[in-house]
Amino acid sequence: MISRKQLVVNADDFGFTPDVNEGIVEAHRRGILTATTLMANGAAFEDAVRLARETPTLDIGVHLVLIGGRSTLTGKPLPPTVAKLLAAMARREIRVYDELRAQARRIVDAGLRPTHLDTHKHTHLAPPVLDAVARIGEEFGIRWVRRPFDFPLNALPIPPLRRLTSRALGLLRPRFQGVLARHGCKTTDHFAGFQITGRFRTAELVDLMGAIPEGSTELMCHPGRCGEALRNARTRLKESRERELEALVSREVRDAVERNGIELVNYAGLG
């Protein structure tokens, strides 16, 4: 663990809709966002690739998707929920590694050089998905993988059930780290975002900056512009994306980053 505070601020869902893409790029150009992960099966994939080429300072990763949208491999609909994904995996109706590899390949073939991997709905908490993600990381030389285990967020107002779920997921950490290590993959020292998804505004983000621990941390976020495309999309995160965008570009948050001695970096900068 390093002795200073380094923070990667990563937006999920790049490529989901054009208005989400717009918000992500705005959060980078005007705010503290340093990285994003791209959905190879997103409806606005080509728009996201164009924006990535126009914004070389925005660090690009792969947002691997097994829930929602269509398969990059077959074109068929992917399971719409976690429960249905797990059932499809149990029946061996979905080729997890092949599907995720096809998604990573599409992004690389678009001329982008992804530096990190994560999964939609944190599906790599499931052992078969984690095994596939680690293999893909090793194969493509994408060594950074998200560790979706929040550090204690005691200063923030989080519903008790959400907090309890986060603590329970921590039981998966030993195997998680072991699988990644065997494939030469690595994670940040800390992570934040699971418990506050869709729940933070400027004040909460300022408080979070005061709690960032020493070492490297990834903050997961979901900024966006809530236009017609997003309003018509299947997602619970709509108006909340506007609120997150407002927080990420706010002067109050920028001041909190500086006041707390936080260095904003991306995965490429972590080395």
Short mmCIF file of C-alpha atoms in Angstrom, two decimals:
data_model
loop_
_atom_site.label_atom_id
_atom_site.label_comp_id
_atom_site.label_asym_id
_atom_site.label_seq_id
_atom_site.Cartn_x
_atom_site.Cartn_y
_atom_site.Cartn_z
CA MET A 1 0.00 0.00 0.00
CA ILE A 2 1.30 3.45 -0.90
CA SER A 3 1.52 6.15 1.77
CA ARG A 4 -0.36 8.92 -0.04
CA LYS A 5 -4.01 9.20 -1.04
CA GLN A 6 -4.62 8.41 -4.71
CA LEU A 7 -8.17 8.42 -6.09
CA VAL A 8 -9.46 6.99 -9.36
CA VAL A 9 -12.95 8.34 -10.06
CA ASN A 10 -14.51 5.90 -12.53
CA ALA A 11 -17.86 6.24 -14.30
CA ASP A 12 -19.66 3.05 -15.26
CA ASP A 13 -21.95 2.66 -18.30
CA PHE A 14 -20.03 4.56 -21.00
CA GLY A 15 -21.82 3.58 -24.21
CA PHE A 16 -25.22 3.03 -22.53
CA THR A 17 -26.99 6.03 -24.11
CA PRO A 18 -25.74 9.23 -25.80
CA ASP A 19 -26.87 11.38 -22.88
CA VAL A 20 -24.98 9.18 -20.40
CA ASN A 21 -21.91 9.49 -22.64
CA GLU A 22 -22.31 13.27 -22.67
CA GLY A 23 -22.47 13.44 -18.89
CA ILE A 24 -19.42 11.23 -18.41
CA VAL A 25 -17.26 13.33 -20.71
CA GLU A 26 -18.51 16.52 -19.03
CA ALA A 27 -17.66 15.09 -15.58
CA HIS A 28 -14.12 14.46 -16.86
CA ARG A 29 -13.60 17.76 -18.65
CA ARG A 30 -15.10 19.96 -15.92
CA GLY A 31 -14.84 17.82 -12.81
CA ILE A 32 -12.92 15.18 -10.91
CA LEU A 33 -13.77 12.13 -13.03
CA THR A 34 -10.62 10.44 -14.33
CA ALA A 35 -11.76 7.16 -15.92
CA THR A 36 -14.72 5.28 -17.34
CA THR A 37 -15.64 1.75 -18.36
CA LEU A 38 -17.20 1.12 -21.77
CA MET A 39 -20.10 -1.25 -22.52
CA ALA A 40 -19.32 -3.14 -25.71
CA ASN A 41 -23.02 -4.02 -26.10
CA GLY A 42 -24.27 -0.51 -25.29
CA ALA A 43 -26.72 1.19 -27.64
CA ALA A 44 -24.38 4.19 -27.83
CA PHE A 45 -21.13 2.25 -28.20
CA GLU A 46 -20.01 3.98 -31.41
CA ASP A 47 -20.74 7.40 -29.92
CA ALA A 48 -18.66 6.49 -26.87
CA VAL A 49 -15.75 5.33 -29.04
CA ARG A 50 -15.86 8.64 -30.91
CA LEU A 51 -15.84 10.60 -27.66
CA ALA A 52 -13.01 8.47 -26.26
CA ARG A 53 -10.88 9.28 -29.30
CA GLU A 54 -11.68 12.99 -28.88
CA THR A 55 -10.83 12.87 -25.16
CA PRO A 56 -7.45 11.12 -24.84
CA THR A 57 -7.06 12.13 -21.18
CA LEU A 58 -10.11 10.02 -20.25
CA ASP A 59 -8.88 6.59 -19.14
CA ILE A 60 -10.93 3.81 -20.79
CA GLY A 61 -11.74 0.42 -19.31
CA VAL A 62 -14.17 -2.40 -20.12
CA HIS A 63 -17.56 -2.63 -18.42
CA LEU A 64 -18.28 -6.34 -18.93
CA VAL A 65 -22.01 -7.02 -19.25
CA LEU A 66 -23.92 -10.25 -18.60
CA ILE A 67 -27.20 -8.59 -17.56
CA GLY A 68 -29.28 -6.50 -19.95
CA GLY A 69 -28.93 -5.65 -23.61
CA ARG A 70 -27.84 -8.12 -26.25
CA SER A 71 -24.98 -10.56 -26.44
CA THR A 72 -21.96 -9.31 -28.34
CA LEU A 73 -21.26 -12.92 -29.24
CA THR A 74 -24.69 -14.11 -30.48
CA GLY A 75 -26.91 -11.04 -30.70
CA LYS A 76 -29.50 -12.68 -28.45
CA PRO A 77 -30.89 -10.91 -25.34
CA LEU A 78 -28.86 -11.34 -22.18
CA PRO A 79 -30.66 -12.23 -18.91
CA PRO A 80 -32.45 -9.14 -17.51
CA THR A 81 -31.72 -9.75 -13.82
CA VAL A 82 -29.06 -11.25 -11.56
CA ALA A 83 -31.38 -14.11 -10.59
CA LYS A 84 -32.03 -15.02 -14.23
CA LEU A 85 -28.34 -14.81 -15.03
CA LEU A 86 -27.49 -17.22 -12.23
CA ALA A 87 -30.22 -19.59 -13.45
CA ALA A 88 -28.90 -19.40 -17.03
CA MET A 89 -25.38 -20.09 -15.81
CA ALA A 90 -26.59 -23.08 -13.80
CA ARG A 91 -28.25 -24.48 -16.93
CA ARG A 92 -25.12 -23.64 -18.97
CA GLU A 93 -27.17 -21.50 -21.33
CA ILE A 94 -24.62 -18.71 -21.38
CA ARG A 95 -20.94 -19.04 -22.31
CA VAL A 96 -19.57 -16.59 -19.79
CA TYR A 97 -15.92 -16.50 -20.85
CA ASP A 98 -16.70 -16.43 -24.58
CA GLU A 99 -19.24 -13.64 -24.14
CA LEU A 100 -16.98 -11.45 -22.02
CA ARG A 101 -13.99 -12.08 -24.25
CA ALA A 102 -16.02 -10.96 -27.28
CA GLN A 103 -16.85 -7.73 -25.47
CA ALA A 104 -13.24 -7.00 -24.60
CA ARG A 105 -12.23 -7.84 -28.17
CA ARG A 106 -14.77 -5.40 -29.64
CA ILE A 107 -13.35 -2.55 -27.59
CA VAL A 108 -9.75 -3.39 -28.46
CA ASP A 109 -10.67 -3.77 -32.14
CA ALA A 110 -12.16 -0.26 -32.02
CA GLY A 111 -8.63 1.01 -31.49
CA LEU A 112 -8.89 1.67 -27.76
CA ARG A 113 -6.40 0.46 -25.16
CA PRO A 114 -8.36 -0.41 -22.02
CA THR A 115 -6.52 -0.24 -18.72
CA HIS A 116 -9.07 -1.78 -16.34
CA LEU A 117 -12.00 -4.17 -16.05
CA ASP A 118 -15.22 -4.20 -14.06
CA THR A 119 -18.65 -5.78 -14.47
CA HIS A 120 -22.20 -4.51 -14.75
CA LYS A 121 -24.08 -5.23 -11.50
CA HIS A 122 -20.79 -6.54 -10.00
CA THR A 123 -21.38 -9.98 -11.51
CA HIS A 124 -17.71 -10.89 -11.06
CA LEU A 125 -18.56 -11.52 -7.41
CA ALA A 126 -19.88 -14.85 -8.75
CA PRO A 127 -16.94 -17.31 -8.94
CA PRO A 128 -17.47 -18.44 -12.58
CA VAL A 129 -17.62 -14.83 -13.74
CA LEU A 130 -14.58 -13.84 -11.71
CA ASP A 131 -12.62 -16.73 -13.21
CA ALA A 132 -13.54 -15.52 -16.71
CA VAL A 133 -12.71 -11.88 -15.94
CA ALA A 134 -9.30 -12.82 -14.53
CA ARG A 135 -8.53 -14.92 -17.62
CA ILE A 136 -9.49 -12.02 -19.88
CA GLY A 137 -7.38 -9.62 -17.86
CA GLU A 138 -4.37 -11.89 -18.26
CA GLU A 139 -5.02 -12.58 -21.94
CA PHE A 140 -5.48 -8.93 -22.96
CA GLY A 141 -2.90 -7.51 -20.57
CA ILE A 142 -5.55 -5.54 -18.70
CA ARG A 143 -4.19 -5.95 -15.20
CA TRP A 144 -6.49 -3.75 -13.10
CA VAL A 145 -9.79 -5.27 -11.94
CA ARG A 146 -12.34 -3.60 -9.69
CA ARG A 147 -12.61 -4.86 -6.11
CA PRO A 148 -16.29 -4.17 -5.29
CA PHE A 149 -15.91 -4.15 -1.50
CA ASP A 150 -16.58 -0.74 0.06
CA PHE A 151 -14.27 0.53 2.75
CA PRO A 152 -16.27 1.57 5.88
CA LEU A 153 -18.45 4.57 5.02
CA ASN A 154 -19.52 5.36 8.56
CA ALA A 155 -19.81 9.10 7.96
CA LEU A 156 -22.43 8.74 5.23
CA PRO A 157 -26.19 8.10 5.59
CA ILE A 158 -26.62 4.60 4.15
CA PRO A 159 -29.73 2.41 4.59
CA PRO A 160 -29.07 -0.41 7.09
CA LEU A 161 -29.86 -3.21 4.60
CA ARG A 162 -27.45 -1.76 2.04
CA ARG A 163 -24.74 -1.49 4.68
CA LEU A 164 -25.36 -5.06 5.84
CA THR A 165 -25.21 -6.37 2.26
CA SER A 166 -21.90 -4.64 1.73
CA ARG A 167 -20.44 -6.23 4.86
CA ALA A 168 -21.69 -9.67 3.80
CA LEU A 169 -20.03 -9.33 0.39
CA GLY A 170 -16.74 -8.82 2.19
CA LEU A 171 -16.74 -12.54 3.00
CA LEU A 172 -15.93 -13.18 -0.67
CA ARG A 173 -12.74 -11.13 -0.53
CA PRO A 174 -10.13 -13.86 0.17
CA ARG A 175 -11.07 -16.00 -2.84
CA PHE A 176 -11.53 -12.90 -4.97
CA GLN A 177 -8.00 -11.68 -4.30
CA GLY A 178 -6.55 -15.17 -4.75
CA VAL A 179 -8.08 -15.64 -8.20
CA LEU A 180 -6.82 -12.28 -9.42
CA ALA A 181 -3.34 -12.91 -8.06
CA ARG A 182 -3.09 -16.23 -9.89
CA HIS A 183 -3.74 -14.44 -13.18
CA GLY A 184 -1.40 -11.53 -12.50
CA CYS A 185 -4.24 -9.06 -11.97
CA LYS A 186 -4.38 -6.41 -9.27
CA THR A 187 -6.79 -4.03 -7.58
CA THR A 188 -6.72 -0.70 -5.84
CA ASP A 189 -6.19 -0.81 -2.09
CA HIS A 190 -9.73 0.43 -1.45
CA PHE A 191 -13.08 0.91 -3.17
CA ALA A 192 -16.19 3.02 -2.61
CA GLY A 193 -19.46 3.24 -4.47
CA PHE A 194 -21.56 0.13 -3.91
CA GLN A 195 -23.47 1.51 -0.93
CA ILE A 196 -23.98 4.98 -2.39
CA THR A 197 -24.98 4.09 -5.96
CA GLY A 198 -27.69 6.54 -6.98
CA ARG A 199 -27.66 8.15 -3.53
CA PHE A 200 -25.08 10.91 -3.43
CA ARG A 201 -25.11 14.62 -4.08
CA THR A 202 -22.48 17.29 -3.52
CA ALA A 203 -22.66 17.25 0.29
CA GLU A 204 -22.23 13.47 0.50
CA LEU A 205 -19.32 13.54 -1.95
CA VAL A 206 -17.61 16.26 0.10
CA ASP A 207 -18.00 14.07 3.21
CA LEU A 208 -16.62 11.08 1.30
CA MET A 209 -13.51 13.01 0.31
CA GLY A 210 -12.84 13.50 4.01
CA ALA A 211 -12.97 9.73 4.55
CA ILE A 212 -10.69 8.61 1.70
CA PRO A 213 -7.96 6.44 3.28
CA GLU A 214 -4.27 6.37 2.48
CA GLY A 215 -3.37 4.21 -0.48
CA SER A 216 -5.18 3.91 -3.80
CA THR A 217 -8.97 4.03 -3.97
CA GLU A 218 -11.50 3.64 -6.78
CA LEU A 219 -14.72 5.61 -6.51
CA MET A 220 -17.46 4.17 -8.71
CA CYS A 221 -20.03 6.65 -10.01
CA HIS A 222 -22.81 6.92 -12.59
CA PRO A 223 -23.03 10.47 -13.98
CA GLY A 224 -25.06 11.40 -17.03
CA ARG A 225 -27.46 13.79 -18.64
CA CYS A 226 -31.03 12.60 -18.19
CA GLY A 227 -32.36 13.16 -21.70
CA GLU A 228 -34.95 11.29 -23.71
CA ALA A 229 -32.70 8.32 -24.46
CA LEU A 230 -31.94 7.67 -20.79
CA ARG A 231 -35.55 8.22 -19.73
CA ASN A 232 -36.63 5.52 -22.17
CA ALA A 233 -33.87 3.08 -21.16
CA ARG A 234 -34.29 0.17 -18.76
CA THR A 235 -32.43 1.36 -15.68
CA ARG A 236 -33.31 2.66 -12.24
CA LEU A 237 -30.54 5.27 -12.42
CA LYS A 238 -32.00 8.24 -14.28
CA GLU A 239 -32.39 11.59 -12.45
CA SER A 240 -29.71 10.44 -9.99
CA ARG A 241 -27.14 10.62 -12.81
CA GLU A 242 -27.74 14.37 -13.13
CA ARG A 243 -27.22 14.78 -9.38
CA GLU A 244 -23.97 12.81 -9.50
CA LEU A 245 -22.76 14.89 -12.44
CA GLU A 246 -23.51 18.09 -10.53
CA ALA A 247 -21.51 16.80 -7.56
CA LEU A 248 -18.55 15.68 -9.64
CA VAL A 249 -18.10 19.11 -11.25
CA SER A 250 -18.83 21.18 -8.13
CA ARG A 251 -16.33 23.61 -6.65
CA GLU A 252 -17.11 22.26 -3.17
CA VAL A 253 -15.92 18.79 -4.13
CA ARG A 254 -12.82 20.10 -5.87
CA ASP A 255 -11.96 22.06 -2.74
CA ALA A 256 -12.51 18.93 -0.60
CA VAL A 257 -10.13 16.94 -2.81
CA GLU A 258 -7.43 19.56 -2.33
CA ARG A 259 -8.14 20.06 1.37
CA ASN A 260 -7.78 16.34 2.09
CA GLY A 261 -4.54 15.93 0.15
CA ILE A 262 -6.04 13.64 -2.49
CA GLU A 263 -4.24 13.04 -5.78
CA LEU A 264 -6.63 12.40 -8.66
CA VAL A 265 -5.23 9.67 -10.93
CA ASN A 266 -6.43 7.12 -13.47
CA TYR A 267 -5.52 3.46 -13.81
CA ALA A 268 -2.78 4.25 -16.29
CA GLY A 269 -1.32 6.63 -13.71
CA LEU A 270 -1.34 3.96 -11.01
CA GLY A 271 1.17 2.04 -13.08
#
